[in-house]
Structure formats: C-alpha cells, structure tokens
PDB file of C-alpha atoms and ligand atoms in Angstrom:
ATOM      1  CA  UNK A  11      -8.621  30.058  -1.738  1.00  0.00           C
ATOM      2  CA  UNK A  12     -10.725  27.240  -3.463  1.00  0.00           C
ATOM      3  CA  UNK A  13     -10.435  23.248  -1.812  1.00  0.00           C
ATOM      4  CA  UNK A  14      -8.314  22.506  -4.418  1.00  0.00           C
ATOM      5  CA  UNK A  15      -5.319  24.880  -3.632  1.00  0.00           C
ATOM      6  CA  UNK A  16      -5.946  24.513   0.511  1.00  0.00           C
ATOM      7  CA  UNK A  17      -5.888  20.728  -0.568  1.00  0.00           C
ATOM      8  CA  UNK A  18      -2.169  20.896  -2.602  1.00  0.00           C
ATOM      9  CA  UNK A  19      -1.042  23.498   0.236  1.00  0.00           C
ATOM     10  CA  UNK A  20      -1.605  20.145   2.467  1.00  0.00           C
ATOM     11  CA  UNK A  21      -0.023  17.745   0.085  1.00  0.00           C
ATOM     12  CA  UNK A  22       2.824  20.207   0.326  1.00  0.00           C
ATOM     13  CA  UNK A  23       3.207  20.606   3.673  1.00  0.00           C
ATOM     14  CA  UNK A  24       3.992  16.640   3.690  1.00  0.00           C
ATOM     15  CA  UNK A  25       7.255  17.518   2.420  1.00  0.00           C
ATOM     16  CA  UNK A  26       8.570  18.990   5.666  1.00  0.00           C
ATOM     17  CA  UNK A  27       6.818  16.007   7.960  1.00  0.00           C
ATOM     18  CA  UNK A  28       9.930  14.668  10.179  1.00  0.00           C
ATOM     19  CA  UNK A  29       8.751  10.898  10.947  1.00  0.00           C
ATOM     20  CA  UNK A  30      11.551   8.600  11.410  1.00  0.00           C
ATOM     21  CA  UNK A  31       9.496   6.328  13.180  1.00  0.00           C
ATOM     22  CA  UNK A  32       6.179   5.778  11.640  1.00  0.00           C
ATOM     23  CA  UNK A  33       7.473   6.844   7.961  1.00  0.00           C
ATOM     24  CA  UNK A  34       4.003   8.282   7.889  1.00  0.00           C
ATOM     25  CA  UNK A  35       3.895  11.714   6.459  1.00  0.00           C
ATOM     26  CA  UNK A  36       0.972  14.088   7.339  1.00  0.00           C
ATOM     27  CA  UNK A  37       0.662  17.562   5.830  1.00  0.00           C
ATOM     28  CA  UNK A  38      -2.071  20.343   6.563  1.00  0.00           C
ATOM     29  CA  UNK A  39      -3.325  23.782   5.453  1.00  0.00           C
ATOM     30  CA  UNK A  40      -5.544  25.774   7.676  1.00  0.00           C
ATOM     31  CA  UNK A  41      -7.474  28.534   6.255  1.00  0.00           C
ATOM     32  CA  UNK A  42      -8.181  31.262   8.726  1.00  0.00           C
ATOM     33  CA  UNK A  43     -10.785  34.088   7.917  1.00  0.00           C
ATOM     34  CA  UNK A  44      -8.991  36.757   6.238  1.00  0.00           C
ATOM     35  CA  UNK A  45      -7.423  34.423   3.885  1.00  0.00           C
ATOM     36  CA  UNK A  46      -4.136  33.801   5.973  1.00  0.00           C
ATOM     37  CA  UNK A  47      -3.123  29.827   5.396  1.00  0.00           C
ATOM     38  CA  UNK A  48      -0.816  28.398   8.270  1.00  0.00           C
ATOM     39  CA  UNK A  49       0.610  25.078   7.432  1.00  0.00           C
ATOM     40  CA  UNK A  50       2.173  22.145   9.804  1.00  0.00           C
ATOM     41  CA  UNK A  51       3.390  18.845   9.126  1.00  0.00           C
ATOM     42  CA  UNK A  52       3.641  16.250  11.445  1.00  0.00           C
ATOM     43  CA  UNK A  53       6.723  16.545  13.942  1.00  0.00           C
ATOM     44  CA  UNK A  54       7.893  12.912  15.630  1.00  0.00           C
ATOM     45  CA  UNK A  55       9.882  12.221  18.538  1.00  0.00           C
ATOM     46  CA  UNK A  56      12.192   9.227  20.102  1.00  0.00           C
ATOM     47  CA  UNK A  57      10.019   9.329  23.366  1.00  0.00           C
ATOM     48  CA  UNK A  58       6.965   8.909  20.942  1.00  0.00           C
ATOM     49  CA  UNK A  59       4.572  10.341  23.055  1.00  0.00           C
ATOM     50  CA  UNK A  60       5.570  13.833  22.590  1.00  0.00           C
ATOM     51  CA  UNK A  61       4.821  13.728  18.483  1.00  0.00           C
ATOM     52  CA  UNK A  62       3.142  16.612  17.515  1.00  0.00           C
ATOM     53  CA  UNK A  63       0.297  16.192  14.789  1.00  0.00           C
ATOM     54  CA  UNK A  64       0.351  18.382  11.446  1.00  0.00           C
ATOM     55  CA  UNK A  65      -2.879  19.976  12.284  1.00  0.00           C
ATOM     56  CA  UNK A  66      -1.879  21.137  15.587  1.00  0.00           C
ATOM     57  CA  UNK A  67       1.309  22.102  14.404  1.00  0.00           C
ATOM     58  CA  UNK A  68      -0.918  24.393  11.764  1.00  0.00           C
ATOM     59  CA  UNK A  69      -3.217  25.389  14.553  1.00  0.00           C
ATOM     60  CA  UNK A  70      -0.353  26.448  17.001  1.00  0.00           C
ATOM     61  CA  UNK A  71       1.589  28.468  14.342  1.00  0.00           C
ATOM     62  CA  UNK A  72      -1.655  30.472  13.761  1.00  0.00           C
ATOM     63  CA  UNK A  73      -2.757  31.270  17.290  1.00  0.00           C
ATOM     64  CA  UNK A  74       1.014  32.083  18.352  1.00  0.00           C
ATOM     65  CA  UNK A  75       0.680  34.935  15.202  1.00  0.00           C
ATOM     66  CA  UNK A  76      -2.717  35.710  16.944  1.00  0.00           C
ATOM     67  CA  UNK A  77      -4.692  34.290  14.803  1.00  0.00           C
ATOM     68  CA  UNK A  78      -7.871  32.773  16.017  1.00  0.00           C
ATOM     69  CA  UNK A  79     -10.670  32.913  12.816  1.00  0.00           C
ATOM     70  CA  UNK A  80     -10.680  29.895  10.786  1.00  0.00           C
ATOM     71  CA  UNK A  81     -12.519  28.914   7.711  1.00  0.00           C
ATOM     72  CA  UNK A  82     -11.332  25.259   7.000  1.00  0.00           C
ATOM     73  CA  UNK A  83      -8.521  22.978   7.262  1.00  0.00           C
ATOM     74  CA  UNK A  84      -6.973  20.686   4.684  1.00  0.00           C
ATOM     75  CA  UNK A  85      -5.296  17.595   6.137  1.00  0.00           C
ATOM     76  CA  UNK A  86      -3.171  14.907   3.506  1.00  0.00           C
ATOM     77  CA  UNK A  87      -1.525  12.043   4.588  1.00  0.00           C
ATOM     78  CA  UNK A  88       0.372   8.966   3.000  1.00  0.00           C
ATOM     79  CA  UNK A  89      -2.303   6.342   3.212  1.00  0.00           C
ATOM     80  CA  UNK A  90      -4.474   5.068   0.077  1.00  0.00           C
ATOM     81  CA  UNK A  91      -7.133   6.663   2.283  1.00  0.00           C
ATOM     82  CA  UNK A  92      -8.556  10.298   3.074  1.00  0.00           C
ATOM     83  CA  UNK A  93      -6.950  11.379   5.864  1.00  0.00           C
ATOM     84  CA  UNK A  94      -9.275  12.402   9.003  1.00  0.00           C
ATOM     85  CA  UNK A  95      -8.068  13.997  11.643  1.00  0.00           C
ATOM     86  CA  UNK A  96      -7.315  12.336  15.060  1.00  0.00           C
ATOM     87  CA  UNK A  97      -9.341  12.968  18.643  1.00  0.00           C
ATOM     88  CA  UNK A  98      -6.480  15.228  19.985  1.00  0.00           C
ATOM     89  CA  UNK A  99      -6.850  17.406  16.885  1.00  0.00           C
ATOM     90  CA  UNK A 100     -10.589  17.167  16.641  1.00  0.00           C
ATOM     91  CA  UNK A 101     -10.730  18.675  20.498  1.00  0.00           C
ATOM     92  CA  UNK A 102      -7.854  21.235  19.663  1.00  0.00           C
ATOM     93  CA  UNK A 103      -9.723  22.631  16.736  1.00  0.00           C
ATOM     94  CA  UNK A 104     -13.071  22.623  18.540  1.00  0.00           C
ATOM     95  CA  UNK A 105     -11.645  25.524  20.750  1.00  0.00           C
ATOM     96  CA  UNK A 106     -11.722  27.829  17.787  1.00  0.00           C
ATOM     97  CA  UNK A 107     -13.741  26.720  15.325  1.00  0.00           C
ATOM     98  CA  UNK A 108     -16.302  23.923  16.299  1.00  0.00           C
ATOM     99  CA  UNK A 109     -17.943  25.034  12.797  1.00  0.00           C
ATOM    100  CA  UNK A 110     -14.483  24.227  11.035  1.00  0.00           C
ATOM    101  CA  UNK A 111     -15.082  22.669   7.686  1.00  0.00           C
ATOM    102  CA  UNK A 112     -12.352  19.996   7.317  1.00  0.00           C
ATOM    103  CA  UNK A 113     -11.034  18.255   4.153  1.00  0.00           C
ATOM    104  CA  UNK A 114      -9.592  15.054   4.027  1.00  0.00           C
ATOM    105  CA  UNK A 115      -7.238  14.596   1.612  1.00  0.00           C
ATOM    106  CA  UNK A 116      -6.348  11.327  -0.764  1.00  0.00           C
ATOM    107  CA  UNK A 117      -2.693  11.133  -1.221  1.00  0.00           C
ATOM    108  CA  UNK A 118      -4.212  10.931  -5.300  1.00  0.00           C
ATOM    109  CA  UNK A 119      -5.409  14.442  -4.158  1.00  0.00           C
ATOM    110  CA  UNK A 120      -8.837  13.383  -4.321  1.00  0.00           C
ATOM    111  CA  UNK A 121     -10.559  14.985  -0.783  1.00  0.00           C
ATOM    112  CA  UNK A 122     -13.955  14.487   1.405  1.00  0.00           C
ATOM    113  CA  UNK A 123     -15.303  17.849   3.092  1.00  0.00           C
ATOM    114  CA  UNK A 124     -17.254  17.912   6.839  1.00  0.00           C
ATOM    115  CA  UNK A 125     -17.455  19.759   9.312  1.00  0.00           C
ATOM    116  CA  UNK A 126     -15.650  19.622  12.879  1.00  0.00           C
ATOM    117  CA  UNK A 127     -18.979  19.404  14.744  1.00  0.00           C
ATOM    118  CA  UNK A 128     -19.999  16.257  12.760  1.00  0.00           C
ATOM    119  CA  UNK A 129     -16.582  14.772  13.550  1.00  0.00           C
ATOM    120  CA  UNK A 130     -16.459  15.920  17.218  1.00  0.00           C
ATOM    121  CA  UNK A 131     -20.631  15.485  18.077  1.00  0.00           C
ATOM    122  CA  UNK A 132     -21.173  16.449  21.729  1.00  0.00           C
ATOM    123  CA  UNK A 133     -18.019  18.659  22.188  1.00  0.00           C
ATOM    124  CA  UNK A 134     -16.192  19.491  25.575  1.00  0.00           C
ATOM    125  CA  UNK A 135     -15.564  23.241  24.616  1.00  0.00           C
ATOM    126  CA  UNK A 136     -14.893  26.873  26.384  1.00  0.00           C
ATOM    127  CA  UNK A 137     -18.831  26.855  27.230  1.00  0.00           C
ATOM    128  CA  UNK A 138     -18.843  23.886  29.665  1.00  0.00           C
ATOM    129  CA  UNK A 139     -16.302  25.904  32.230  1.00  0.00           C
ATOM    130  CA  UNK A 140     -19.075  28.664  32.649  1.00  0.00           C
TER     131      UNK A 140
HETATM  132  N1  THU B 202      -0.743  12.125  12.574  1.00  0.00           N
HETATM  133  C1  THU B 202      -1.034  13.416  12.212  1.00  0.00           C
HETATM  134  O1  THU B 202      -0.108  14.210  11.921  1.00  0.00           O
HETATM  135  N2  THU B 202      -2.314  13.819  12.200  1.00  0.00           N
HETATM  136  C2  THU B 202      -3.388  13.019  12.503  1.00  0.00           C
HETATM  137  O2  THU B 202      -4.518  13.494  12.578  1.00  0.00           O
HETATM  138  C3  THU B 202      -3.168  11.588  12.727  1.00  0.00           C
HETATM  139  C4  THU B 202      -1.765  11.170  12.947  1.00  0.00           C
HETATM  140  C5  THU B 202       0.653  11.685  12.607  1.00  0.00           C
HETATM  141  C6  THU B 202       1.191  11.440  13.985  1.00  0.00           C
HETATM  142  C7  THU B 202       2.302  10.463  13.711  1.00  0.00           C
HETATM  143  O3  THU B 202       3.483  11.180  13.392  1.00  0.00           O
HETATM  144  C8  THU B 202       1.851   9.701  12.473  1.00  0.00           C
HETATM  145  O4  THU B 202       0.809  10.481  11.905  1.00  0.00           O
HETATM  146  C9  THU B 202       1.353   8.299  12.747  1.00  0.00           C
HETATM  147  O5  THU B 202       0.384   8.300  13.723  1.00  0.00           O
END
C-alpha cells in the first residue's frame, strides 16, 4: 500500500461522511501492519457533541475486528488545506501507535507525512498508569 492509494482510500471514504451540520466532509484510511486498511468518515449528530471524527471512526472499526498494529493513517478533508488530525484523535491514536505516521491530505490530493509523536509531543499514554 503506497501514500498514494492510503491517500485516495481517504478521499474515498469522504463519500460516506454524514455532516448535515458543518457540511464538512472528512474521510480516512488507516493502515494496520499486515496490510488490513479500515476506513471511517466523519459521523455528525443534532446534539453536536456526540460527532464522531473519521479517524476514530477508522480506529474503532479496527480494534472492534481486533486489530491493534498500525502502520499509518491517511486523513482528507474538504478544506483548501491538508487536513491534520484533531487533539481527541491525536490522544486516541497515541494508545496504539504513538509512532503512527500520519498523512494529511489536500482535497487536490496533494498530502504532508509526520508522525503522531511529533503531533502529540509529551503524550499521556498506557505508560503513565504504571
Ligand atoms: N473532523 C474530523 O472528522 N476529523 C478531524 O480530525 C477534525 C474534525 C470532523 C468533525 C466534524 O464533523 C467536522 O469535521 C467539523 O469539525
């Protein structure tokens, strides 16, 4: 699975996004270790607070199928701009993959690559409850 594809697997995954109430469309692709994708899209709700992000939506699929190895995510959204993930997402990623390479993807398809612990620096993860 090259950036590209996980990157249009994201873009995809838009297509599904249910957002009556921010019109904005978020897809995302993660990549687990043996090549499995999961994708989400964003999920919105009338009492707004309980809107589910596409990249936990990805995440949740994945770990509910007992998956828990991940290699990268792709996240797309509707803006002009690359498409980073929020701090809920950034902590619910950390649990499993605080090494996660994450691409941010351009609604033009053009993406930017990091990595979770550069976006999450100083992480509150499974370690601190020891
Ligand atoms: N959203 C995501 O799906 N992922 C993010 O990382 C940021 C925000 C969604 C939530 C909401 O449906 C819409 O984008 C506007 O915030």
């Amino acid at each position: 699975m090259t950036d590209r594809q996980l990157s249009d697997l994201a873009l995809d995954a838009r297509n599904h996004a249910y957002t009556p109430y921010s019109n904005f469309k978020v897809g995302a692709a993660l990549l687990c270790a043996d090549g499995t994708v999961f994708t989400g899209c964003n999920v919105e709700n009338a009492a707004y607070g309980s809107t589910i992000c596409a990249e936990r939506v990805a995440l949740v699929k994945a770990v509910s199928e007992g998956y828990r190895d991940f290699a990268a995510i792709a996240i797309a959204g509707s803006g002009e701009d690359f498409c980073w993930p929020c701090g809920s997402c950034r902590q619910m990623l950390c649990e499993f993959a605080p090494g996660l390479r994450v691409l941010a993807v351009r609604q033009d398809g053009q993406f930017e690559a990091a990595t979770l612990d550069a976006l999450l620096p100083h992480a509150f993860g499974p370690a601190a409850l020891n």
